[in-house]
């Protein structure tokens, strides 16, 4: 039976509760076994997405504690709260945690949760791969922290340049753990990227042609392509070149053995710069969603917004050498990267212009998410300005490896990603939990975070110009760096207070928040058509797009899909460009295999930290896992 | 050529062309110094610019044949194709712009600076 799109008006309004029996059947088809065992079989995107979000947040807290430790150490001159070796481990672990275990997985997790809802479908295209990716991420994080807790935390900076990270200068297992942790997290990011691309291109609600795709989904589509181009590079750098140099004495990047350390820098930054945009582009999507809902209109200049996202993504691959200006490459070659670094300001400018135009000409409702958006715009513009300054070679020579750079990238990362993310938490919390967060507390959180943030990081610009280099564990009083450092440390504790208030708000609102209903913000996109929190099947009847903002279309224009089976996990596959229904696809149900495969592969990878030979049993174990994973299923699920 | 082929081409090729030209020029930098011959770089940038400009034109002519409307969020293939054409035009234009920006130091700087 082909799916039928019911003519508008003829069917049940997707927002009205209907048909108890239909609901029950769906519930049965989409639920997972209970108990502890069942927990490890979950494959619905809401469950996995929520685990990503919670786990990544836990790592954010760990990274935050490390930040506080560093700031405490740097509060005044000649402090000996941390030893030099501890300090090295802590800044490396902080940077590594924030980039690989918090920022990227958090953005992936939000997308895993939100994208299928926004597209009006029931799950991601590859549910088991999704679960596998999550466990790989979790195990990678646990590996790093197992190292940290046994005094084997990495201590060579979050980019682990050889020769320092090579076998001569970093004996022991610290760097190996770091390098293999990268493998885990990048596998996870690649899993999410592939499934998001497939989901966005092939599982959109009928009639959601490309010109109706929500901007957040555009941002995730583009970000996913960036992941696919960028992540393999860092795996080549860390897992192949660095780790093999260390474990089996290959000669890729080890100068003592005739290798080329600059090669490592090139390959690492070919990933490393796009990484910033991999974190940042989803945040731009959050901002668009929040602005739209709070002005109750589409963002001004939709094509320009998509262009800006795509432009940021591709120019993002032409900037990496700006991290290597101090390495003595030919200047005319470097100048191409300066030029590209300047050009990327245009794409950011377009977006900021479009948001401001939307806000300016609309009636804005100032809820907490909007505060975070405005805070983001302010901080990000500042971070962008210092970035353009750094893209000029002479200034970069002056402040390279100083706290000016630390200030710059925290403005971009926190302003550009963490502020929108907190906006997104406040904005989608009602969807995820069914309750509203406390508004007053939310606004207090914002001001505390905003003030604390500027107090921490603004003084670092000055410290950098005064010559304070990054990654030093203490400094003598004659340098005159004490005041600015003390201020930054106080700021860091203020940020921590803001974080604690946020957590308190999240926890208390779960119990006492006002019930949210389906669409508390009166937003336009399809995730707001589902119950809050969404049931495991998301929608009772799959929605049909009635424009870019279906929820704003008049009720009689909103249709739903009927004729889908409700006794198995069916989704609708639609065409790439115009989202015409093509066929019904049965997605796999709950499965233990993704967890088991991740456990086997992950265990093997941990072994490879200690010896290359572990790759052989790992390959066999992965094979065993995949055989179980792809074992043919009972025929009921396959009958048409 | 099929309309969709042109539309996808204008969307996806400009970044590739620009990236290849940048990589080639970067690789040429030491040679330009060794032989005192920046001309090869101008050729590469020129080709990149010409190809991207061509793609922008192709997308533009598609847009013209689609009625030159600024597409909103109507459903169906025509508005969707319209938005793809506009995006193609803008992305190819952006690639031209970046190529130009990178050509400026090529012209201004000595090969061995
Ligand atoms: C929450 C407040 C935060 C504070 C107070 C803070 C503080 C610091 C400090 C003091 C350093 C420099 C240490 C040194 O060079 O001696 C540092 C490094 C770094 N931070 Fe943060 N940070 C915070 C949040 C973040 C976030 C959210 C991210 C990323 C998303 C991040 C990414 C990094 C990276 C990549 C480094 C470089 C590590 C290295 O040098 O290898 N930080 N942070
Ligand atoms: Cu960069």
PDB file of N, CA, C and O in Angstrom, chain A residues 511-575:
ATOM      1  N   UNK A 511      10.455  19.457  37.824  1.00  0.00           N
ATOM      2  CA  UNK A 511       9.374  19.129  38.762  1.00  0.00           C
ATOM      3  C   UNK A 511       8.323  20.230  38.780  1.00  0.00           C
ATOM      4  O   UNK A 511       7.140  19.979  38.753  1.00  0.00           O
ATOM      5  N   UNK A 512       8.812  21.489  38.826  1.00  0.00           N
ATOM      6  CA  UNK A 512       7.881  22.565  39.160  1.00  0.00           C
ATOM      7  C   UNK A 512       7.568  23.483  37.985  1.00  0.00           C
ATOM      8  O   UNK A 512       6.748  24.382  38.132  1.00  0.00           O
ATOM      9  N   UNK A 513       8.211  23.287  36.843  1.00  0.00           N
ATOM     10  CA  UNK A 513       7.965  24.188  35.718  1.00  0.00           C
ATOM     11  C   UNK A 513       6.521  24.114  35.252  1.00  0.00           C
ATOM     12  O   UNK A 513       5.849  23.093  35.421  1.00  0.00           O
ATOM     13  N   UNK A 514       6.039  25.207  34.640  1.00  0.00           N
ATOM     14  CA  UNK A 514       4.676  25.181  34.109  1.00  0.00           C
ATOM     15  C   UNK A 514       4.621  24.192  32.948  1.00  0.00           C
ATOM     16  O   UNK A 514       5.567  24.121  32.164  1.00  0.00           O
ATOM     17  N   UNK A 515       3.539  23.423  32.827  1.00  0.00           N
ATOM     18  CA  UNK A 515       3.429  22.496  31.703  1.00  0.00           C
ATOM     19  C   UNK A 515       3.523  23.265  30.385  1.00  0.00           C
ATOM     20  O   UNK A 515       2.970  24.357  30.249  1.00  0.00           O
ATOM     21  N   UNK A 516       4.277  22.694  29.433  1.00  0.00           N
ATOM     22  CA  UNK A 516       4.594  23.463  28.231  1.00  0.00           C
ATOM     23  C   UNK A 516       3.567  23.287  27.125  1.00  0.00           C
ATOM     24  O   UNK A 516       3.348  24.194  26.331  1.00  0.00           O
ATOM     25  N   UNK A 517       2.948  22.140  27.034  1.00  0.00           N
ATOM     26  CA  UNK A 517       2.099  21.891  25.879  1.00  0.00           C
ATOM     27  C   UNK A 517       2.957  21.672  24.654  1.00  0.00           C
ATOM     28  O   UNK A 517       4.185  21.639  24.747  1.00  0.00           O
ATOM     29  N   UNK A 518       2.289  21.562  23.499  1.00  0.00           N
ATOM     30  CA  UNK A 518       3.073  21.210  22.320  1.00  0.00           C
ATOM     31  C   UNK A 518       3.921  22.359  21.798  1.00  0.00           C
ATOM     32  O   UNK A 518       5.029  22.159  21.333  1.00  0.00           O
ATOM     33  N   UNK A 519       3.385  23.553  21.799  1.00  0.00           N
ATOM     34  CA  UNK A 519       4.080  24.643  21.110  1.00  0.00           C
ATOM     35  C   UNK A 519       4.089  25.906  21.957  1.00  0.00           C
ATOM     36  O   UNK A 519       3.456  26.899  21.627  1.00  0.00           O
ATOM     37  N   UNK A 520       4.846  25.895  23.046  1.00  0.00           N
ATOM     38  CA  UNK A 520       4.759  27.022  23.985  1.00  0.00           C
ATOM     39  C   UNK A 520       5.233  28.348  23.400  1.00  0.00           C
ATOM     40  O   UNK A 520       4.766  29.400  23.823  1.00  0.00           O
ATOM     41  N   UNK A 521       6.174  28.314  22.453  1.00  0.00           N
ATOM     42  CA  UNK A 521       6.684  29.587  21.926  1.00  0.00           C
ATOM     43  C   UNK A 521       5.892  30.029  20.712  1.00  0.00           C
ATOM     44  O   UNK A 521       6.217  31.034  20.103  1.00  0.00           O
ATOM     45  N   UNK A 522       4.925  29.222  20.281  1.00  0.00           N
ATOM     46  CA  UNK A 522       4.221  29.506  19.046  1.00  0.00           C
ATOM     47  C   UNK A 522       5.222  29.583  17.881  1.00  0.00           C
ATOM     48  O   UNK A 522       5.236  30.531  17.100  1.00  0.00           O
ATOM     49  N   UNK A 523       6.094  28.581  17.825  1.00  0.00           N
ATOM     50  CA  UNK A 523       7.121  28.545  16.789  1.00  0.00           C
ATOM     51  C   UNK A 523       6.575  27.860  15.542  1.00  0.00           C
ATOM     52  O   UNK A 523       5.491  27.278  15.570  1.00  0.00           O
ATOM     53  N   UNK A 524       7.345  27.940  14.444  1.00  0.00           N
ATOM     54  CA  UNK A 524       6.807  27.511  13.164  1.00  0.00           C
ATOM     55  C   UNK A 524       7.197  26.132  12.690  1.00  0.00           C
ATOM     56  O   UNK A 524       6.524  25.557  11.826  1.00  0.00           O
ATOM     57  N   UNK A 525       8.295  25.568  13.212  1.00  0.00           N
ATOM     58  CA  UNK A 525       8.801  24.346  12.605  1.00  0.00           C
ATOM     59  C   UNK A 525       8.178  23.102  13.234  1.00  0.00           C
ATOM     60  O   UNK A 525       7.540  23.169  14.276  1.00  0.00           O
ATOM     61  N   UNK A 526       8.417  21.953  12.584  1.00  0.00           N
ATOM     62  CA  UNK A 526       7.598  20.774  12.875  1.00  0.00           C
ATOM     63  C   UNK A 526       7.866  20.098  14.209  1.00  0.00           C
ATOM     64  O   UNK A 526       7.033  19.323  14.671  1.00  0.00           O
ATOM     65  N   UNK A 527       9.037  20.340  14.828  1.00  0.00           N
ATOM     66  CA  UNK A 527       9.232  19.663  16.112  1.00  0.00           C
ATOM     67  C   UNK A 527       8.149  20.071  17.095  1.00  0.00           C
ATOM     68  O   UNK A 527       7.823  19.314  18.018  1.00  0.00           O
ATOM     69  N   UNK A 528       7.551  21.237  16.881  1.00  0.00           N
ATOM     70  CA  UNK A 528       6.528  21.721  17.804  1.00  0.00           C
ATOM     71  C   UNK A 528       5.169  21.096  17.543  1.00  0.00           C
ATOM     72  O   UNK A 528       4.206  21.394  18.242  1.00  0.00           O
ATOM     73  N   UNK A 529       5.093  20.231  16.513  1.00  0.00           N
ATOM     74  CA  UNK A 529       3.836  19.509  16.279  1.00  0.00           C
ATOM     75  C   UNK A 529       3.770  18.245  17.112  1.00  0.00           C
ATOM     76  O   UNK A 529       2.711  17.641  17.241  1.00  0.00           O
ATOM     77  N   UNK A 530       4.908  17.827  17.658  1.00  0.00           N
ATOM     78  CA  UNK A 530       4.921  16.594  18.454  1.00  0.00           C
ATOM     79  C   UNK A 530       4.567  16.916  19.899  1.00  0.00           C
ATOM     80  O   UNK A 530       4.647  18.063  20.331  1.00  0.00           O
ATOM     81  N   UNK A 531       4.176  15.864  20.640  1.00  0.00           N
ATOM     82  CA  UNK A 531       3.950  16.050  22.066  1.00  0.00           C
ATOM     83  C   UNK A 531       5.240  16.477  22.743  1.00  0.00           C
ATOM     84  O   UNK A 531       6.331  16.242  22.240  1.00  0.00           O
ATOM     85  N   UNK A 532       5.133  17.087  23.937  1.00  0.00           N
ATOM     86  CA  UNK A 532       6.323  17.413  24.728  1.00  0.00           C
ATOM     87  C   UNK A 532       6.281  16.611  26.022  1.00  0.00           C
ATOM     88  O   UNK A 532       5.333  16.802  26.779  1.00  0.00           O
ATOM     89  N   UNK A 533       7.224  15.780  26.332  1.00  0.00           N
ATOM     90  CA  UNK A 533       8.293  15.295  25.454  1.00  0.00           C
ATOM     91  C   UNK A 533       7.727  14.367  24.387  1.00  0.00           C
ATOM     92  O   UNK A 533       6.683  13.767  24.599  1.00  0.00           O
ATOM     93  N   UNK A 534       8.414  14.250  23.261  1.00  0.00           N
ATOM     94  CA  UNK A 534       7.874  13.444  22.170  1.00  0.00           C
ATOM     95  C   UNK A 534       7.829  11.972  22.548  1.00  0.00           C
ATOM     96  O   UNK A 534       8.741  11.484  23.210  1.00  0.00           O
ATOM     97  N   UNK A 535       6.776  11.262  22.152  1.00  0.00           N
ATOM     98  CA  UNK A 535       6.767   9.815  22.352  1.00  0.00           C
ATOM     99  C   UNK A 535       7.829   9.179  21.448  1.00  0.00           C
ATOM    100  O   UNK A 535       8.326   9.849  20.540  1.00  0.00           O
ATOM    101  N   UNK A 536       8.182   7.926  21.682  1.00  0.00           N
ATOM    102  CA  UNK A 536       9.284   7.327  20.904  1.00  0.00           C
ATOM    103  C   UNK A 536       9.029   7.320  19.399  1.00  0.00           C
ATOM    104  O   UNK A 536       9.972   7.265  18.629  1.00  0.00           O
ATOM    105  N   UNK A 537       7.780   7.405  18.977  1.00  0.00           N
ATOM    106  CA  UNK A 537       7.495   7.425  17.537  1.00  0.00           C
ATOM    107  C   UNK A 537       7.318   8.850  17.035  1.00  0.00           C
ATOM    108  O   UNK A 537       6.992   9.068  15.865  1.00  0.00           O
ATOM    109  N   UNK A 538       7.492   9.823  17.884  1.00  0.00           N
ATOM    110  CA  UNK A 538       7.427  11.255  17.547  1.00  0.00           C
ATOM    111  C   UNK A 538       6.040  11.762  17.172  1.00  0.00           C
ATOM    112  O   UNK A 538       5.495  12.619  17.831  1.00  0.00           O
ATOM    113  N   UNK A 539       5.519  11.263  16.038  1.00  0.00           N
ATOM    114  CA  UNK A 539       4.242  11.801  15.552  1.00  0.00           C
ATOM    115  C   UNK A 539       3.256  10.659  15.388  1.00  0.00           C
ATOM    116  O   UNK A 539       3.597   9.612  14.846  1.00  0.00           O
ATOM    117  N   UNK A 540       2.041  10.913  15.783  1.00  0.00           N
ATOM    118  CA  UNK A 540       1.017   9.906  15.598  1.00  0.00           C
ATOM    119  C   UNK A 540       0.765   9.718  14.105  1.00  0.00           C
ATOM    120  O   UNK A 540       0.715   8.612  13.590  1.00  0.00           O
ATOM    121  N   UNK A 541       0.592  10.810  13.392  1.00  0.00           N
ATOM    122  CA  UNK A 541       0.529  10.782  11.939  1.00  0.00           C
ATOM    123  C   UNK A 541       1.652  11.665  11.442  1.00  0.00           C
ATOM    124  O   UNK A 541       1.821  12.794  11.919  1.00  0.00           O
ATOM    125  N   UNK A 542       2.409  11.150  10.471  1.00  0.00           N
ATOM    126  CA  UNK A 542       3.523  11.954   9.979  1.00  0.00           C
ATOM    127  C   UNK A 542       2.991  13.241   9.360  1.00  0.00           C
ATOM    128  O   UNK A 542       2.048  13.212   8.568  1.00  0.00           O
ATOM    129  N   UNK A 543       3.572  14.384   9.703  1.00  0.00           N
ATOM    130  CA  UNK A 543       3.072  15.643   9.150  1.00  0.00           C
ATOM    131  C   UNK A 543       3.515  15.855   7.703  1.00  0.00           C
ATOM    132  O   UNK A 543       4.501  15.262   7.253  1.00  0.00           O
ATOM    133  N   UNK A 544       2.796  16.696   7.006  1.00  0.00           N
ATOM    134  CA  UNK A 544       3.150  17.114   5.652  1.00  0.00           C
ATOM    135  C   UNK A 544       3.482  18.596   5.728  1.00  0.00           C
ATOM    136  O   UNK A 544       2.776  19.351   6.398  1.00  0.00           O
ATOM    137  N   UNK A 545       4.574  18.996   5.037  1.00  0.00           N
ATOM    138  CA  UNK A 545       4.967  20.394   5.131  1.00  0.00           C
ATOM    139  C   UNK A 545       3.983  21.272   4.361  1.00  0.00           C
ATOM    140  O   UNK A 545       3.548  20.926   3.265  1.00  0.00           O
ATOM    141  N   UNK A 546       3.633  22.389   4.962  1.00  0.00           N
ATOM    142  CA  UNK A 546       2.726  23.339   4.309  1.00  0.00           C
ATOM    143  C   UNK A 546       3.430  24.669   4.145  1.00  0.00           C
ATOM    144  O   UNK A 546       2.807  25.719   4.243  1.00  0.00           O
ATOM    145  N   UNK A 547       4.724  24.644   3.916  1.00  0.00           N
ATOM    146  CA  UNK A 547       5.491  25.881   3.820  1.00  0.00           C
ATOM    147  C   UNK A 547       6.746  25.692   4.633  1.00  0.00           C
ATOM    148  O   UNK A 547       7.039  24.601   5.117  1.00  0.00           O
ATOM    149  N   UNK A 548       7.513  26.786   4.753  1.00  0.00           N
ATOM    150  CA  UNK A 548       8.719  26.677   5.550  1.00  0.00           C
ATOM    151  C   UNK A 548       8.352  26.540   7.023  1.00  0.00           C
ATOM    152  O   UNK A 548       9.057  25.899   7.787  1.00  0.00           O
ATOM    153  N   UNK A 549       7.245  27.139   7.399  1.00  0.00           N
ATOM    154  CA  UNK A 549       6.822  27.128   8.805  1.00  0.00           C
ATOM    155  C   UNK A 549       5.423  26.546   8.881  1.00  0.00           C
ATOM    156  O   UNK A 549       4.432  27.274   8.907  1.00  0.00           O
ATOM    157  N   UNK A 550       5.392  25.226   8.896  1.00  0.00           N
ATOM    158  CA  UNK A 550       4.104  24.550   8.816  1.00  0.00           C
ATOM    159  C   UNK A 550       3.188  24.940   9.957  1.00  0.00           C
ATOM    160  O   UNK A 550       1.980  25.074   9.781  1.00  0.00           O
ATOM    161  N   UNK A 551       3.763  25.139  11.140  1.00  0.00           N
ATOM    162  CA  UNK A 551       2.907  25.418  12.284  1.00  0.00           C
ATOM    163  C   UNK A 551       2.249  26.791  12.186  1.00  0.00           C
ATOM    164  O   UNK A 551       1.302  27.074  12.908  1.00  0.00           O
ATOM    165  N   UNK A 552       2.773  27.631  11.323  1.00  0.00           N
ATOM    166  CA  UNK A 552       2.149  28.943  11.154  1.00  0.00           C
ATOM    167  C   UNK A 552       1.134  28.950  10.021  1.00  0.00           C
ATOM    168  O   UNK A 552       0.466  29.955   9.790  1.00  0.00           O
ATOM    169  N   UNK A 553       1.090  27.856   9.263  1.00  0.00           N
ATOM    170  CA  UNK A 553       0.110  27.791   8.176  1.00  0.00           C
ATOM    171  C   UNK A 553      -1.273  27.592   8.794  1.00  0.00           C
ATOM    172  O   UNK A 553      -1.395  27.025   9.874  1.00  0.00           O
ATOM    173  N   UNK A 554      -2.311  28.069   8.125  1.00  0.00           N
ATOM    174  CA  UNK A 554      -3.649  27.864   8.672  1.00  0.00           C
ATOM    175  C   UNK A 554      -3.949  26.375   8.805  1.00  0.00           C
ATOM    176  O   UNK A 554      -3.465  25.561   8.016  1.00  0.00           O
ATOM    177  N   UNK A 555      -4.730  26.027   9.827  1.00  0.00           N
ATOM    178  CA  UNK A 555      -4.960  24.616  10.137  1.00  0.00           C
ATOM    179  C   UNK A 555      -5.462  23.852   8.922  1.00  0.00           C
ATOM    180  O   UNK A 555      -5.070  22.708   8.698  1.00  0.00           O
ATOM    181  N   UNK A 556      -6.285  24.468   8.084  1.00  0.00           N
ATOM    182  CA  UNK A 556      -6.856  23.692   6.979  1.00  0.00           C
ATOM    183  C   UNK A 556      -5.808  23.421   5.897  1.00  0.00           C
ATOM    184  O   UNK A 556      -6.012  22.587   5.026  1.00  0.00           O
ATOM    185  N   UNK A 557      -4.651  24.092   5.951  1.00  0.00           N
ATOM    186  CA  UNK A 557      -3.601  23.815   4.976  1.00  0.00           C
ATOM    187  C   UNK A 557      -2.683  22.687   5.442  1.00  0.00           C
ATOM    188  O   UNK A 557      -1.842  22.214   4.695  1.00  0.00           O
ATOM    189  N   UNK A 558      -2.836  22.266   6.680  1.00  0.00           N
ATOM    190  CA  UNK A 558      -1.912  21.283   7.235  1.00  0.00           C
ATOM    191  C   UNK A 558      -2.461  19.876   7.058  1.00  0.00           C
ATOM    192  O   UNK A 558      -3.501  19.551   7.617  1.00  0.00           O
ATOM    193  N   UNK A 559      -1.743  19.054   6.296  1.00  0.00           N
ATOM    194  CA  UNK A 559      -2.195  17.694   6.068  1.00  0.00           C
ATOM    195  C   UNK A 559      -1.308  16.723   6.829  1.00  0.00           C
ATOM    196  O   UNK A 559      -0.270  17.104   7.376  1.00  0.00           O
ATOM    197  N   UNK A 560      -1.729  15.464   6.891  1.00  0.00           N
ATOM    198  CA  UNK A 560      -0.880  14.441   7.481  1.00  0.00           C
ATOM    199  C   UNK A 560      -0.847  13.243   6.550  1.00  0.00           C
ATOM    200  O   UNK A 560      -1.635  13.135   5.621  1.00  0.00           O
ATOM    201  N   UNK A 561       0.115  12.346   6.816  1.00  0.00           N
ATOM    202  CA  UNK A 561       0.239  11.134   6.024  1.00  0.00           C
ATOM    203  C   UNK A 561      -0.556  10.034   6.722  1.00  0.00           C
ATOM    204  O   UNK A 561      -0.411   9.838   7.929  1.00  0.00           O
ATOM    205  N   UNK A 562      -1.379   9.328   5.990  1.00  0.00           N
ATOM    206  CA  UNK A 562      -2.025   8.154   6.576  1.00  0.00           C
ATOM    207  C   UNK A 562      -1.631   6.946   5.737  1.00  0.00           C
ATOM    208  O   UNK A 562      -0.984   7.078   4.704  1.00  0.00           O
ATOM    209  N   UNK A 563      -2.018   5.776   6.198  1.00  0.00           N
ATOM    210  CA  UNK A 563      -1.711   4.583   5.436  1.00  0.00           C
ATOM    211  C   UNK A 563      -0.349   4.011   5.759  1.00  0.00           C
ATOM    212  O   UNK A 563       0.168   3.149   5.057  1.00  0.00           O
ATOM    213  N   UNK A 564       0.271   4.502   6.837  1.00  0.00           N
ATOM    214  CA  UNK A 564       1.525   3.894   7.279  1.00  0.00           C
ATOM    215  C   UNK A 564       1.182   2.812   8.292  1.00  0.00           C
ATOM    216  O   UNK A 564       0.264   2.987   9.090  1.00  0.00           O
ATOM    217  N   UNK A 565       1.935   1.718   8.285  1.00  0.00           N
ATOM    218  CA  UNK A 565       1.662   0.680   9.272  1.00  0.00           C
ATOM    219  C   UNK A 565       2.113   1.120  10.652  1.00  0.00           C
ATOM    220  O   UNK A 565       3.135   1.777  10.800  1.00  0.00           O
ATOM    221  N   UNK A 566       1.336   0.727  11.651  1.00  0.00           N
ATOM    222  CA  UNK A 566       1.699   1.160  12.993  1.00  0.00           C
ATOM    223  C   UNK A 566       2.196   0.005  13.858  1.00  0.00           C
ATOM    224  O   UNK A 566       2.409   0.175  15.049  1.00  0.00           O
ATOM    225  N   UNK A 567       2.383  -1.175  13.251  1.00  0.00           N
ATOM    226  CA  UNK A 567       2.834  -2.301  14.069  1.00  0.00           C
ATOM    227  C   UNK A 567       4.309  -2.594  13.859  1.00  0.00           C
ATOM    228  O   UNK A 567       4.817  -3.614  14.275  1.00  0.00           O
ATOM    229  N   UNK A 568       5.005  -1.746  13.163  1.00  0.00           N
ATOM    230  CA  UNK A 568       6.458  -1.873  13.034  1.00  0.00           C
ATOM    231  C   UNK A 568       7.020  -0.486  12.783  1.00  0.00           C
ATOM    232  O   UNK A 568       6.275   0.461  12.543  1.00  0.00           O
ATOM    233  N   UNK A 569       8.359  -0.388  12.822  1.00  0.00           N
ATOM    234  CA  UNK A 569       8.951   0.955  12.772  1.00  0.00           C
ATOM    235  C   UNK A 569       9.067   1.455  11.330  1.00  0.00           C
ATOM    236  O   UNK A 569      10.124   1.382  10.722  1.00  0.00           O
ATOM    237  N   UNK A 570       7.965   1.997  10.857  1.00  0.00           N
ATOM    238  CA  UNK A 570       7.966   2.461   9.472  1.00  0.00           C
ATOM    239  C   UNK A 570       8.202   3.955   9.381  1.00  0.00           C
ATOM    240  O   UNK A 570       7.674   4.735  10.173  1.00  0.00           O
ATOM    241  N   UNK A 571       9.006   4.350   8.394  1.00  0.00           N
ATOM    242  CA  UNK A 571       9.137   5.776   8.095  1.00  0.00           C
ATOM    243  C   UNK A 571       8.945   5.968   6.602  1.00  0.00           C
ATOM    244  O   UNK A 571       8.974   5.003   5.829  1.00  0.00           O
ATOM    245  N   UNK A 572       8.756   7.210   6.219  1.00  0.00           N
ATOM    246  CA  UNK A 572       8.508   7.525   4.823  1.00  0.00           C
ATOM    247  C   UNK A 572       9.799   8.037   4.204  1.00  0.00           C
ATOM    248  O   UNK A 572      10.459   8.914   4.761  1.00  0.00           O
ATOM    249  N   UNK A 573      10.155   7.461   3.040  1.00  0.00           N
ATOM    250  CA  UNK A 573      11.331   7.957   2.323  1.00  0.00           C
ATOM    251  C   UNK A 573      10.851   8.872   1.205  1.00  0.00           C
ATOM    252  O   UNK A 573       9.915   8.524   0.476  1.00  0.00           O
ATOM    253  N   UNK A 574      11.470  10.047   1.096  1.00  0.00           N
ATOM    254  CA  UNK A 574      11.015  11.019   0.098  1.00  0.00           C
ATOM    255  C   UNK A 574      12.176  11.427  -0.796  1.00  0.00           C
ATOM    256  O   UNK A 574      13.334  11.158  -0.489  1.00  0.00           O
ATOM    257  N   UNK A 575      11.863  12.113  -1.895  1.00  0.00           N
ATOM    258  CA  UNK A 575      12.915  12.413  -2.874  1.00  0.00           C
ATOM    259  C   UNK A 575      13.800  13.560  -2.375  1.00  0.00           C
ATOM    260  O   UNK A 575      13.387  14.378  -1.560  1.00  0.00           O
TER     261      UNK A 575
END
